[in-house]
Amino acid sequence: MSSQKKKKKTWLKVTGIILLLLVLGVGVYAYNVYSSLKSTVATMNEPLKSQSDKRTTPVALSNKDPFSVLMLGVDERPGDRGRSDTMIVLTINPNNNSVKMLSIPRDTRTEIVGHGTVDKINHAYAFGGVQMSVDTVQNFLNIPIDYYMKVNMQGFKDIVNAVGGVTVNNTLDFSYGGDHFATGNINLGGAQALNFVRMRKEDPRGDFGRQERQRQVIQAVLKEGASVSSLTNYSDIFAAISKNVKTNVTFDEMVDIQKNYKSAASNLTQMEIKETGTMLNGIYYGIVSDAEKQRLQNEERAQLELK
């Protein structure tokens, strides 16, 4: 099995968290919850060193400008920055009420901006952290990256546990990672949810089947996170987020997102990158043709309403 198709271990964790943050305000009424959320966001906040040069003026969330988010799922260890096992770009457009999600395979070969090399795209984080990842993705897709969210590997598991687990309708009987998943409605804790979305080899639909399971869990996380009953667990939810997430989204910007973009979060479309697996000097890369790259750039720029 080619490394191009290795399991994206954290993309669901990251996506679930950013979408949870987009809709969490639905049930937030009490002042103490509001205050805790504000404190959590302040703990998470880490601005970028430099902003995108692909916008002539900064994005204005209060004006309902379409915007983009780069989500990084990283495996961090003490004394080691780690690598971004997952890179996902979300482009959110409130005018057509849609979110487009592009998962960039970790082996995608591209210029690493600021490092002077052409390498696997996930190496950008190892070389230069969040900023180099943002610069590299901006160059690859020819769009501005307005915001980022970096999530630790354990983030999604903690979030699922904090909302009390999720229920999904499973259509394929399989076992993975020591867990058995029967068909029908099943309840998943954090560790089980990870295994549920990781399996691909036994699924006759391959990546498509896995993506369907990932979408199910995302929707379940949103349902639980936005429900009134989950407010009793808000301290656990916020603790899980603050411990595992860093972002340059401020609290005021998050309020604008909840106010102006909430309806877009329910209409999520996946984009797919078509790559050709190639060995170069004994190393596997995913090669994206110029035509495919142009297609991706055109679609992303149209979603962001960029000329």
C-alpha angles and dihedrals in degrees: 000000000000119000087233086075098045114138115276094229100190111022092101092050092054096043093048092052098048092046090045089055090048093057104025091096090071091083100029110109109126116090095230090055091048091049093049091050091051091051091047093052091049089054091050097048119113115156122217117253092234136013129231119282089203093084123066090204129021118264112267111212092183087061092049095247114174110252142185135229127197111207119199124194108199137182103221123188131179109281092005125093090204127201134280103255088181132039118180129172118205118192112193122198118181092187093067093025095235143126121205117202122201119186110201112209111239093233095055108135114228144131112290100221113223094017100071095229141105108229146129108315095234090062089072090079093049091050101041113000124228096337095056090045091053093047092048095049091046089055094045095051098028092229134112116259102216099179140011137201121198117197130191117233092253094052100095095045090052092048094051090049091047093056089049098257130292138259121224136175106239118203099182126061108221146137127227136164093001094307126109119213114199122197119267131039111344133177118229133196121203098275092043092049089055092053091044092060098036099064116098111140095071094045111097088209092055115198092358091060092048091050090053090055090046091053091049092055092045090054091047092051090050092049093050095040094050096043122108091235091061090064088080086065097042093116091056091045093050092045091053091049097046092048096050108028136073122180144157092227109115125214093252090051090050089053089052090049092051091047101043107024105035096108092053092063092070093059106064123165125188120224121203130213114217109215137173115225110230136174114223117181089340094308125112118234136174107232118207114201120230090246092052092047090051090050091053093046093049093050094046094046091049090052089052091044092237120155 
